[in-house]
Amino acid sequence: MARRPLVWFTVCWVLGSSAAAGLASPGTYLAGAAVFTLLLALTLMRQAPWQLAAACFAAFALAAGQRMWADARNVTGLPAELVAAQEAVPMGSLKYPAEITGVIAEPPEVDGDLVQMVVKVEAVKLASTQQQELHGERMQLQVRLAKESELAVAATWRRGQRVNAAGELAAPAAATNFGGFDYRRYLNSQRIHWLFSADGAAALTTSAGPRYSAAALLKGMDAAREALGKRMDALFPGIQAGYMKGLVIGITDDLDPTVYRQFAQLGLTHILAISGLHVAVFLYVLGGLLRLLRMTRERMLLLL
């Protein structure tokens, strides 16, 4: 173990996080006891120095504790209503008429007549209860546009805006077949427990959000990416513009489906930088900044 300390530290970290994610609390504690016993045995057999064994056990404990702490905080402010809604999903559907107030946390996505966005909800009012404070709980907001002209209204919705919406709360659907996609679990991993559906753009009213917040900062970045995308449209003709936007700034909305399919067949979709920024572009910009500092080429390459 002494020859590869970083590898064993990483293995124990992954084991701790995986144990906390896949086991209940008693199972996680038992897994921790097993790891401790194994590391103790390796130390007594002189197969590992005690410092490395202690570091590996600390990695397991820290990773497991962090995951258990995060899962314990991943709850909704409407627990009783969520349990009732989740129990009704397999056999039917239980929806709560409601009104929500919050801030758009992610850029809205338009797909035909459906607009989806994540909202940090500050307050919710159910038809049968008084308004409740939720302190920024994340909800998936889905708006079904009533007519084509509402697309222009949806285009004005931006991250960081304050939104008031009237519609219905429902629990996300769980997997109905063994091994099928579990939409509820997928949203839960993003700290989202509710779907809020609204009919028509008229069900939403937006206004300027807080000036100093993470969403406001990211809104400015969204505007910068949009401006760069428009510049790409002006510089490159036809499908080349969509390709360059995907390659350089990670905007894949305008990428030609045939081009994307060709990249997928070659196993080269990672070149399109779907994570949002191409590594080569990032290194080029950073290298230019380092050159302004009159740094030697060897040191600059080492830093890069």
PDB file of C-alpha atoms in Angstrom:
ATOM      1  CA  MET A   1       0.000   0.000   0.000  1.00  0.00           C
ATOM      2  CA  ALA A   2       2.894   2.363   0.710  1.00  0.00           C
ATOM      3  CA  ARG A   3       3.801   2.397  -2.989  1.00  0.00           C
ATOM      4  CA  ARG A   4       0.422   3.775  -4.071  1.00  0.00           C
ATOM      5  CA  PRO A   5      -0.901   5.833  -1.129  1.00  0.00           C
ATOM      6  CA  LEU A   6      -3.039   8.156  -3.277  1.00  0.00           C
ATOM      7  CA  VAL A   7      -4.730   5.205  -4.997  1.00  0.00           C
ATOM      8  CA  TRP A   8      -5.703   3.580  -1.692  1.00  0.00           C
ATOM      9  CA  PHE A   9      -6.875   6.894  -0.267  1.00  0.00           C
ATOM     10  CA  THR A  10      -9.112   7.360  -3.328  1.00  0.00           C
ATOM     11  CA  VAL A  11     -10.438   3.789  -3.087  1.00  0.00           C
ATOM     12  CA  CYS A  12     -11.441   4.315   0.545  1.00  0.00           C
ATOM     13  CA  TRP A  13     -13.063   7.647  -0.285  1.00  0.00           C
ATOM     14  CA  VAL A  14     -15.163   6.052  -3.047  1.00  0.00           C
ATOM     15  CA  LEU A  15     -16.061   3.137  -0.752  1.00  0.00           C
ATOM     16  CA  GLY A  16     -17.292   5.543   1.921  1.00  0.00           C
ATOM     17  CA  SER A  17     -19.444   7.542  -0.460  1.00  0.00           C
ATOM     18  CA  SER A  18     -20.820   4.407  -2.134  1.00  0.00           C
ATOM     19  CA  ALA A  19     -21.633   2.731   1.174  1.00  0.00           C
ATOM     20  CA  ALA A  20     -23.569   5.770   2.404  1.00  0.00           C
ATOM     21  CA  ALA A  21     -25.400   6.058  -0.927  1.00  0.00           C
ATOM     22  CA  GLY A  22     -26.377   2.402  -1.261  1.00  0.00           C
ATOM     23  CA  LEU A  23     -26.863   1.251   2.343  1.00  0.00           C
ATOM     24  CA  ALA A  24     -28.950   2.285   5.302  1.00  0.00           C
ATOM     25  CA  SER A  25     -27.199   3.797   8.331  1.00  0.00           C
ATOM     26  CA  PRO A  26     -26.567   0.439  10.095  1.00  0.00           C
ATOM     27  CA  GLY A  27     -25.083  -0.994   6.910  1.00  0.00           C
ATOM     28  CA  THR A  28     -22.798   2.032   6.523  1.00  0.00           C
ATOM     29  CA  TYR A  29     -21.544   1.627  10.097  1.00  0.00           C
ATOM     30  CA  LEU A  30     -20.897  -2.070   9.520  1.00  0.00           C
ATOM     31  CA  ALA A  31     -19.006  -1.282   6.328  1.00  0.00           C
ATOM     32  CA  GLY A  32     -16.939   1.245   8.264  1.00  0.00           C
ATOM     33  CA  ALA A  33     -16.152  -1.361  10.920  1.00  0.00           C
ATOM     34  CA  ALA A  34     -15.072  -3.807   8.204  1.00  0.00           C
ATOM     35  CA  VAL A  35     -12.769  -1.227   6.612  1.00  0.00           C
ATOM     36  CA  PHE A  36     -11.294  -0.378  10.025  1.00  0.00           C
ATOM     37  CA  THR A  37     -10.659  -4.067  10.769  1.00  0.00           C
ATOM     38  CA  LEU A  38      -9.019  -4.627   7.392  1.00  0.00           C
ATOM     39  CA  LEU A  39      -6.753  -1.596   7.739  1.00  0.00           C
ATOM     40  CA  LEU A  40      -5.823  -2.604  11.288  1.00  0.00           C
ATOM     41  CA  ALA A  41      -4.911  -6.104  10.106  1.00  0.00           C
ATOM     42  CA  LEU A  42      -2.760  -4.709   7.283  1.00  0.00           C
ATOM     43  CA  THR A  43      -0.993  -2.444   9.761  1.00  0.00           C
ATOM     44  CA  LEU A  44      -0.286  -5.307  12.204  1.00  0.00           C
ATOM     45  CA  MET A  45       0.993  -7.448   9.328  1.00  0.00           C
ATOM     46  CA  ARG A  46       3.309  -4.574   8.311  1.00  0.00           C
ATOM     47  CA  GLN A  47       1.662  -4.320   4.906  1.00  0.00           C
ATOM     48  CA  ALA A  48       0.795  -0.651   5.415  1.00  0.00           C
ATOM     49  CA  PRO A  49       2.217   2.139   7.626  1.00  0.00           C
ATOM     50  CA  TRP A  50      -0.140   3.277  10.354  1.00  0.00           C
ATOM     51  CA  GLN A  51      -0.191   6.837   8.973  1.00  0.00           C
ATOM     52  CA  LEU A  52      -1.543   5.615   5.639  1.00  0.00           C
ATOM     53  CA  ALA A  53      -4.067   3.327   7.331  1.00  0.00           C
ATOM     54  CA  ALA A  54      -5.317   6.232   9.446  1.00  0.00           C
ATOM     55  CA  ALA A  55      -5.581   8.475   6.383  1.00  0.00           C
ATOM     56  CA  CYS A  56      -7.515   5.811   4.463  1.00  0.00           C
ATOM     57  CA  PHE A  57      -9.985   5.281   7.303  1.00  0.00           C
ATOM     58  CA  ALA A  58     -10.395   9.040   7.629  1.00  0.00           C
ATOM     59  CA  ALA A  59     -11.178   9.181   3.901  1.00  0.00           C
ATOM     60  CA  PHE A  60     -13.864   6.509   4.295  1.00  0.00           C
ATOM     61  CA  ALA A  61     -15.389   8.238   7.323  1.00  0.00           C
ATOM     62  CA  LEU A  62     -15.344  11.718   5.788  1.00  0.00           C
ATOM     63  CA  ALA A  63     -16.876  10.580   2.484  1.00  0.00           C
ATOM     64  CA  ALA A  64     -19.588   8.546   4.217  1.00  0.00           C
ATOM     65  CA  GLY A  65     -20.342  11.346   6.669  1.00  0.00           C
ATOM     66  CA  GLN A  66     -20.576  13.943   3.939  1.00  0.00           C
ATOM     67  CA  ARG A  67     -22.979  11.809   1.902  1.00  0.00           C
ATOM     68  CA  MET A  68     -25.150  10.971   4.929  1.00  0.00           C
ATOM     69  CA  TRP A  69     -25.239  14.644   5.915  1.00  0.00           C
ATOM     70  CA  ALA A  70     -26.205  15.699   2.383  1.00  0.00           C
ATOM     71  CA  ASP A  71     -28.941  13.033   2.140  1.00  0.00           C
ATOM     72  CA  ALA A  72     -30.343  14.025   5.540  1.00  0.00           C
ATOM     73  CA  ARG A  73     -30.708  17.625   4.315  1.00  0.00           C
ATOM     74  CA  ASN A  74     -32.263  16.581   0.981  1.00  0.00           C
ATOM     75  CA  VAL A  75     -35.864  16.944   2.163  1.00  0.00           C
ATOM     76  CA  THR A  76     -38.920  18.945   1.164  1.00  0.00           C
ATOM     77  CA  GLY A  77     -40.722  21.571   3.155  1.00  0.00           C
ATOM     78  CA  LEU A  78     -44.015  19.750   2.429  1.00  0.00           C
ATOM     79  CA  PRO A  79     -43.286  16.240   3.769  1.00  0.00           C
ATOM     80  CA  ALA A  80     -46.855  15.076   4.482  1.00  0.00           C
ATOM     81  CA  GLU A  81     -48.143  16.233   1.092  1.00  0.00           C
ATOM     82  CA  LEU A  82     -45.193  14.599  -0.702  1.00  0.00           C
ATOM     83  CA  VAL A  83     -45.790  11.211   0.944  1.00  0.00           C
ATOM     84  CA  ALA A  84     -49.459  11.279  -0.073  1.00  0.00           C
ATOM     85  CA  ALA A  85     -48.599  12.345  -3.635  1.00  0.00           C
ATOM     86  CA  GLN A  86     -45.897   9.680  -4.046  1.00  0.00           C
ATOM     87  CA  GLU A  87     -48.209   6.935  -2.808  1.00  0.00           C
ATOM     88  CA  ALA A  88     -50.847   8.000  -5.337  1.00  0.00           C
ATOM     89  CA  VAL A  89     -48.514   8.040  -8.375  1.00  0.00           C
ATOM     90  CA  PRO A  90     -48.459   4.272  -9.184  1.00  0.00           C
ATOM     91  CA  MET A  91     -52.263   3.936  -9.188  1.00  0.00           C
ATOM     92  CA  GLY A  92     -53.388   7.409 -10.106  1.00  0.00           C
ATOM     93  CA  SER A  93     -52.430  11.017  -9.688  1.00  0.00           C
ATOM     94  CA  LEU A  94     -52.707  13.401  -6.763  1.00  0.00           C
ATOM     95  CA  LYS A  95     -52.213  17.062  -7.619  1.00  0.00           C
ATOM     96  CA  TYR A  96     -52.401  20.068  -5.338  1.00  0.00           C
ATOM     97  CA  PRO A  97     -53.641  23.396  -6.753  1.00  0.00           C
ATOM     98  CA  ALA A  98     -51.038  25.902  -5.613  1.00  0.00           C
ATOM     99  CA  GLU A  99     -49.275  29.186  -6.170  1.00  0.00           C
ATOM    100  CA  ILE A 100     -45.518  29.576  -5.848  1.00  0.00           C
ATOM    101  CA  THR A 101     -43.113  32.483  -5.584  1.00  0.00           C
ATOM    102  CA  GLY A 102     -39.407  32.088  -6.232  1.00  0.00           C
ATOM    103  CA  VAL A 103     -36.356  32.789  -8.396  1.00  0.00           C
ATOM    104  CA  ILE A 104     -35.476  31.035 -11.666  1.00  0.00           C
ATOM    105  CA  ALA A 105     -32.313  29.065 -10.838  1.00  0.00           C
ATOM    106  CA  GLU A 106     -31.405  27.636 -14.267  1.00  0.00           C
ATOM    107  CA  PRO A 107     -31.925  28.797 -17.867  1.00  0.00           C
ATOM    108  CA  PRO A 108     -35.396  27.844 -19.158  1.00  0.00           C
ATOM    109  CA  GLU A 109     -35.448  25.104 -21.805  1.00  0.00           C
ATOM    110  CA  VAL A 110     -38.002  25.357 -24.629  1.00  0.00           C
ATOM    111  CA  ASP A 111     -39.042  22.124 -26.363  1.00  0.00           C
ATOM    112  CA  GLY A 112     -41.939  22.744 -28.727  1.00  0.00           C
ATOM    113  CA  ASP A 113     -44.807  24.023 -26.600  1.00  0.00           C
ATOM    114  CA  LEU A 114     -43.221  22.880 -23.315  1.00  0.00           C
ATOM    115  CA  VAL A 115     -40.973  25.135 -21.244  1.00  0.00           C
ATOM    116  CA  GLN A 116     -39.056  23.682 -18.303  1.00  0.00           C
ATOM    117  CA  MET A 117     -37.045  25.494 -15.661  1.00  0.00           C
ATOM    118  CA  VAL A 118     -35.785  24.958 -12.113  1.00  0.00           C
ATOM    119  CA  VAL A 119     -37.126  27.454  -9.586  1.00  0.00           C
ATOM    120  CA  LYS A 120     -35.885  28.108  -6.070  1.00  0.00           C
ATOM    121  CA  VAL A 121     -39.243  28.474  -4.347  1.00  0.00           C
ATOM    122  CA  GLU A 122     -39.403  30.935  -1.478  1.00  0.00           C
ATOM    123  CA  ALA A 123     -43.094  30.505  -0.657  1.00  0.00           C
ATOM    124  CA  VAL A 124     -45.959  28.209  -1.655  1.00  0.00           C
ATOM    125  CA  LYS A 125     -49.688  28.512  -1.033  1.00  0.00           C
ATOM    126  CA  LEU A 126     -51.818  25.408  -1.346  1.00  0.00           C
ATOM    127  CA  ALA A 127     -55.544  25.740  -1.853  1.00  0.00           C
ATOM    128  CA  SER A 128     -56.261  24.158   1.542  1.00  0.00           C
ATOM    129  CA  THR A 129     -53.565  25.835   3.636  1.00  0.00           C
ATOM    130  CA  GLN A 130     -52.008  29.184   4.338  1.00  0.00           C
ATOM    131  CA  GLN A 131     -48.844  30.346   2.607  1.00  0.00           C
ATOM    132  CA  GLN A 132     -45.720  28.499   3.725  1.00  0.00           C
ATOM    133  CA  GLU A 133     -42.123  29.666   3.561  1.00  0.00           C
ATOM    134  CA  LEU A 134     -39.814  27.148   1.818  1.00  0.00           C
ATOM    135  CA  HIS A 135     -36.538  29.127   1.889  1.00  0.00           C
ATOM    136  CA  GLY A 136     -35.314  28.306  -1.609  1.00  0.00           C
ATOM    137  CA  GLU A 137     -36.496  24.718  -2.163  1.00  0.00           C
ATOM    138  CA  ARG A 138     -35.827  23.626  -5.756  1.00  0.00           C
ATOM    139  CA  MET A 139     -38.839  22.651  -7.891  1.00  0.00           C
ATOM    140  CA  GLN A 140     -39.137  21.631 -11.547  1.00  0.00           C
ATOM    141  CA  LEU A 141     -41.514  24.082 -13.210  1.00  0.00           C
ATOM    142  CA  GLN A 142     -43.189  22.955 -16.441  1.00  0.00           C
ATOM    143  CA  VAL A 143     -45.227  25.393 -18.516  1.00  0.00           C
ATOM    144  CA  ARG A 144     -47.386  24.120 -21.377  1.00  0.00           C
ATOM    145  CA  LEU A 145     -47.783  27.046 -23.781  1.00  0.00           C
ATOM    146  CA  ALA A 146     -51.305  27.654 -25.011  1.00  0.00           C
ATOM    147  CA  LYS A 147     -50.465  29.151 -28.417  1.00  0.00           C
ATOM    148  CA  GLU A 148     -47.491  29.786 -30.679  1.00  0.00           C
ATOM    149  CA  SER A 149     -47.350  33.510 -29.917  1.00  0.00           C
ATOM    150  CA  GLU A 150     -46.438  32.682 -26.304  1.00  0.00           C
ATOM    151  CA  LEU A 151     -43.021  31.483 -27.483  1.00  0.00           C
ATOM    152  CA  ALA A 152     -42.001  35.142 -27.650  1.00  0.00           C
ATOM    153  CA  VAL A 153     -43.021  35.575 -24.012  1.00  0.00           C
ATOM    154  CA  ALA A 154     -41.124  32.438 -22.977  1.00  0.00           C
ATOM    155  CA  ALA A 155     -38.016  33.792 -24.718  1.00  0.00           C
ATOM    156  CA  THR A 156     -37.934  36.681 -22.226  1.00  0.00           C
ATOM    157  CA  TRP A 157     -37.704  34.397 -19.192  1.00  0.00           C
ATOM    158  CA  ARG A 158     -34.170  34.410 -17.780  1.00  0.00           C
ATOM    159  CA  ARG A 159     -32.254  32.895 -14.913  1.00  0.00           C
ATOM    160  CA  GLY A 160     -32.263  35.200 -11.879  1.00  0.00           C
ATOM    161  CA  GLN A 161     -35.760  36.614 -12.475  1.00  0.00           C
ATOM    162  CA  ARG A 162     -38.374  36.455  -9.750  1.00  0.00           C
ATOM    163  CA  VAL A 163     -41.403  34.406 -10.806  1.00  0.00           C
ATOM    164  CA  ASN A 164     -44.948  33.978  -9.522  1.00  0.00           C
ATOM    165  CA  ALA A 165     -46.876  31.024 -10.922  1.00  0.00           C
ATOM    166  CA  ALA A 166     -50.281  29.432 -10.476  1.00  0.00           C
ATOM    167  CA  GLY A 167     -50.750  25.751 -11.246  1.00  0.00           C
ATOM    168  CA  GLU A 168     -50.556  22.300  -9.683  1.00  0.00           C
ATOM    169  CA  LEU A 169     -48.008  20.463  -7.550  1.00  0.00           C
ATOM    170  CA  ALA A 170     -47.436  16.766  -8.221  1.00  0.00           C
ATOM    171  CA  ALA A 171     -44.862  14.130  -7.333  1.00  0.00           C
ATOM    172  CA  PRO A 172     -42.499  13.014 -10.132  1.00  0.00           C
ATOM    173  CA  ALA A 173     -43.247   9.591 -11.595  1.00  0.00           C
ATOM    174  CA  ALA A 174     -41.126   6.669 -10.401  1.00  0.00           C
ATOM    175  CA  ALA A 175     -39.920   3.793 -12.591  1.00  0.00           C
ATOM    176  CA  THR A 176     -42.803   1.462 -13.470  1.00  0.00           C
ATOM    177  CA  ASN A 177     -40.636  -1.316 -14.965  1.00  0.00           C
ATOM    178  CA  PHE A 178     -37.634  -3.083 -13.475  1.00  0.00           C
ATOM    179  CA  GLY A 179     -34.490  -1.339 -14.653  1.00  0.00           C
ATOM    180  CA  GLY A 180     -36.482   1.501 -16.217  1.00  0.00           C
ATOM    181  CA  PHE A 181     -35.595   5.177 -15.939  1.00  0.00           C
ATOM    182  CA  ASP A 182     -36.576   6.506 -12.522  1.00  0.00           C
ATOM    183  CA  TYR A 183     -37.447  10.174 -13.058  1.00  0.00           C
ATOM    184  CA  ARG A 184     -38.224  10.653  -9.362  1.00  0.00           C
ATOM    185  CA  ARG A 185     -34.803   9.390  -8.297  1.00  0.00           C
ATOM    186  CA  TYR A 186     -33.128  11.487 -11.004  1.00  0.00           C
ATOM    187  CA  LEU A 187     -34.762  14.680  -9.738  1.00  0.00           C
ATOM    188  CA  ASN A 188     -34.147  13.718  -6.108  1.00  0.00           C
ATOM    189  CA  SER A 189     -30.406  13.571  -6.838  1.00  0.00           C
ATOM    190  CA  GLN A 190     -30.723  17.241  -7.855  1.00  0.00           C
ATOM    191  CA  ARG A 191     -32.616  18.086  -4.627  1.00  0.00           C
ATOM    192  CA  ILE A 192     -35.922  18.373  -6.490  1.00  0.00           C
ATOM    193  CA  HIS A 193     -38.981  16.693  -4.961  1.00  0.00           C
ATOM    194  CA  TRP A 194     -41.887  18.372  -6.760  1.00  0.00           C
ATOM    195  CA  LEU A 195     -43.132  19.019 -10.282  1.00  0.00           C
ATOM    196  CA  PHE A 196     -45.094  22.246 -10.680  1.00  0.00           C
ATOM    197  CA  SER A 197     -47.155  22.433 -13.867  1.00  0.00           C
ATOM    198  CA  ALA A 198     -48.797  25.551 -15.268  1.00  0.00           C
ATOM    199  CA  ASP A 199     -51.012  26.041 -18.313  1.00  0.00           C
ATOM    200  CA  GLY A 200     -50.064  28.900 -20.594  1.00  0.00           C
ATOM    201  CA  ALA A 201     -47.617  31.755 -20.256  1.00  0.00           C
ATOM    202  CA  ALA A 202     -50.343  33.817 -18.605  1.00  0.00           C
ATOM    203  CA  ALA A 203     -50.013  31.610 -15.510  1.00  0.00           C
ATOM    204  CA  LEU A 204     -46.567  33.146 -14.873  1.00  0.00           C
ATOM    205  CA  THR A 205     -45.561  36.669 -14.014  1.00  0.00           C
ATOM    206  CA  THR A 206     -41.901  37.615 -13.866  1.00  0.00           C
ATOM    207  CA  SER A 207     -40.047  40.585 -12.442  1.00  0.00           C
ATOM    208  CA  ALA A 208     -36.459  41.591 -11.730  1.00  0.00           C
ATOM    209  CA  GLY A 209     -34.832  39.337  -9.170  1.00  0.00           C
ATOM    210  CA  PRO A 210     -32.233  40.173  -6.513  1.00  0.00           C
ATOM    211  CA  ARG A 211     -29.250  42.074  -7.900  1.00  0.00           C
ATOM    212  CA  TYR A 212     -26.618  40.373  -5.778  1.00  0.00           C
ATOM    213  CA  SER A 213     -27.016  36.601  -5.881  1.00  0.00           C
ATOM    214  CA  ALA A 214     -25.530  33.538  -7.540  1.00  0.00           C
ATOM    215  CA  ALA A 215     -28.447  33.440  -9.997  1.00  0.00           C
ATOM    216  CA  ALA A 216     -27.876  37.084 -10.962  1.00  0.00           C
ATOM    217  CA  LEU A 217     -24.180  36.396 -11.604  1.00  0.00           C
ATOM    218  CA  LEU A 218     -24.990  33.354 -13.724  1.00  0.00           C
ATOM    219  CA  LYS A 219     -27.591  35.380 -15.599  1.00  0.00           C
ATOM    220  CA  GLY A 220     -24.783  37.654 -16.768  1.00  0.00           C
ATOM    221  CA  MET A 221     -22.786  34.617 -17.890  1.00  0.00           C
ATOM    222  CA  ASP A 222     -25.824  33.362 -19.821  1.00  0.00           C
ATOM    223  CA  ALA A 223     -26.010  36.705 -21.592  1.00  0.00           C
ATOM    224  CA  ALA A 224     -22.303  36.509 -22.459  1.00  0.00           C
ATOM    225  CA  ARG A 225     -22.699  33.009 -23.903  1.00  0.00           C
ATOM    226  CA  GLU A 226     -25.717  34.166 -25.917  1.00  0.00           C
ATOM    227  CA  ALA A 227     -23.703  37.095 -27.307  1.00  0.00           C
ATOM    228  CA  LEU A 228     -20.867  34.738 -28.265  1.00  0.00           C
ATOM    229  CA  GLY A 229     -23.405  32.464 -29.955  1.00  0.00           C
ATOM    230  CA  LYS A 230     -24.725  35.341 -32.038  1.00  0.00           C
ATOM    231  CA  ARG A 231     -21.151  36.189 -33.028  1.00  0.00           C
ATOM    232  CA  MET A 232     -20.669  32.596 -34.192  1.00  0.00           C
ATOM    233  CA  ASP A 233     -23.831  32.874 -36.294  1.00  0.00           C
ATOM    234  CA  ALA A 234     -22.381  35.954 -37.983  1.00  0.00           C
ATOM    235  CA  LEU A 235     -18.944  34.419 -38.613  1.00  0.00           C
ATOM    236  CA  PHE A 236     -19.851  30.947 -39.870  1.00  0.00           C
ATOM    237  CA  PRO A 237     -22.412  29.897 -42.501  1.00  0.00           C
ATOM    238  CA  GLY A 238     -25.087  27.189 -42.246  1.00  0.00           C
ATOM    239  CA  ILE A 239     -24.477  24.177 -40.065  1.00  0.00           C
ATOM    240  CA  GLN A 240     -20.935  25.356 -39.325  1.00  0.00           C
ATOM    241  CA  ALA A 241     -22.283  27.946 -36.883  1.00  0.00           C
ATOM    242  CA  GLY A 242     -24.074  25.303 -34.837  1.00  0.00           C
ATOM    243  CA  TYR A 243     -20.974  23.109 -34.869  1.00  0.00           C
ATOM    244  CA  MET A 244     -18.694  25.939 -33.727  1.00  0.00           C
ATOM    245  CA  LYS A 245     -21.076  26.960 -30.943  1.00  0.00           C
ATOM    246  CA  GLY A 246     -21.049  23.391 -29.662  1.00  0.00           C
ATOM    247  CA  LEU A 247     -17.270  23.118 -30.024  1.00  0.00           C
ATOM    248  CA  VAL A 248     -16.260  26.399 -28.385  1.00  0.00           C
ATOM    249  CA  ILE A 249     -18.959  27.406 -25.879  1.00  0.00           C
ATOM    250  CA  GLY A 250     -20.988  24.229 -25.424  1.00  0.00           C
ATOM    251  CA  ILE A 251     -24.267  25.434 -26.970  1.00  0.00           C
ATOM    252  CA  THR A 252     -25.641  22.327 -28.671  1.00  0.00           C
ATOM    253  CA  ASP A 253     -29.187  23.552 -29.389  1.00  0.00           C
ATOM    254  CA  ASP A 254     -28.332  24.549 -32.968  1.00  0.00           C
ATOM    255  CA  LEU A 255     -26.090  21.579 -33.710  1.00  0.00           C
ATOM    256  CA  ASP A 256     -27.235  19.723 -36.828  1.00  0.00           C
ATOM    257  CA  PRO A 257     -28.639  16.299 -35.797  1.00  0.00           C
ATOM    258  CA  THR A 258     -26.852  14.598 -38.693  1.00  0.00           C
ATOM    259  CA  VAL A 259     -23.492  16.064 -37.643  1.00  0.00           C
ATOM    260  CA  TYR A 260     -24.064  15.027 -34.040  1.00  0.00           C
ATOM    261  CA  ARG A 261     -24.994  11.501 -35.134  1.00  0.00           C
ATOM    262  CA  GLN A 262     -21.784  11.278 -37.169  1.00  0.00           C
ATOM    263  CA  PHE A 263     -19.736  12.329 -34.145  1.00  0.00           C
ATOM    264  CA  ALA A 264     -21.584   9.776 -32.014  1.00  0.00           C
ATOM    265  CA  GLN A 265     -20.862   6.969 -34.493  1.00  0.00           C
ATOM    266  CA  LEU A 266     -17.160   7.823 -34.313  1.00  0.00           C
ATOM    267  CA  GLY A 267     -17.205   8.112 -30.513  1.00  0.00           C
ATOM    268  CA  LEU A 268     -16.130  11.758 -30.690  1.00  0.00           C
ATOM    269  CA  THR A 269     -19.062  13.594 -29.068  1.00  0.00           C
ATOM    270  CA  HIS A 270     -16.732  14.730 -26.272  1.00  0.00           C
ATOM    271  CA  ILE A 271     -15.103  17.058 -28.821  1.00  0.00           C
ATOM    272  CA  LEU A 272     -18.307  19.110 -28.862  1.00  0.00           C
ATOM    273  CA  ALA A 273     -17.615  20.188 -25.262  1.00  0.00           C
ATOM    274  CA  ILE A 274     -21.146  19.566 -24.030  1.00  0.00           C
ATOM    275  CA  SER A 275     -19.915  20.403 -20.541  1.00  0.00           C
ATOM    276  CA  GLY A 276     -19.872  24.051 -21.560  1.00  0.00           C
ATOM    277  CA  LEU A 277     -16.297  25.031 -22.389  1.00  0.00           C
ATOM    278  CA  HIS A 278     -13.720  23.407 -24.642  1.00  0.00           C
ATOM    279  CA  VAL A 279     -10.478  22.542 -22.835  1.00  0.00           C
ATOM    280  CA  ALA A 280      -8.293  23.764 -25.694  1.00  0.00           C
ATOM    281  CA  VAL A 281     -10.048  27.157 -25.726  1.00  0.00           C
ATOM    282  CA  PHE A 282      -9.659  27.477 -21.961  1.00  0.00           C
ATOM    283  CA  LEU A 283      -5.934  26.613 -22.118  1.00  0.00           C
ATOM    284  CA  TYR A 284      -5.414  29.037 -25.026  1.00  0.00           C
ATOM    285  CA  VAL A 285      -6.911  31.936 -23.052  1.00  0.00           C
ATOM    286  CA  LEU A 286      -5.034  31.020 -19.884  1.00  0.00           C
ATOM    287  CA  GLY A 287      -1.786  30.654 -21.857  1.00  0.00           C
ATOM    288  CA  GLY A 288      -2.279  34.121 -23.305  1.00  0.00           C
ATOM    289  CA  LEU A 289      -2.661  35.585 -19.812  1.00  0.00           C
ATOM    290  CA  LEU A 290       0.488  33.818 -18.628  1.00  0.00           C
ATOM    291  CA  ARG A 291       2.431  35.147 -21.612  1.00  0.00           C
ATOM    292  CA  LEU A 292       1.495  38.669 -20.575  1.00  0.00           C
ATOM    293  CA  LEU A 293       3.312  37.961 -17.296  1.00  0.00           C
ATOM    294  CA  ARG A 294       6.474  37.194 -19.325  1.00  0.00           C
ATOM    295  CA  MET A 295       6.649  33.682 -17.939  1.00  0.00           C
ATOM    296  CA  THR A 296       9.083  31.183 -19.455  1.00  0.00           C
ATOM    297  CA  ARG A 297       7.621  28.618 -21.815  1.00  0.00           C
ATOM    298  CA  GLU A 298       8.673  25.682 -19.627  1.00  0.00           C
ATOM    299  CA  ARG A 299       7.060  27.085 -16.484  1.00  0.00           C
ATOM    300  CA  MET A 300       3.920  28.080 -18.418  1.00  0.00           C
ATOM    301  CA  LEU A 301       3.515  24.555 -19.806  1.00  0.00           C
ATOM    302  CA  LEU A 302       4.015  23.122 -16.319  1.00  0.00           C
ATOM    303  CA  LEU A 303       1.264  25.327 -14.890  1.00  0.00           C
ATOM    304  CA  LEU A 304      -1.077  24.539 -17.776  1.00  0.00           C
TER     305      LEU A 304
END
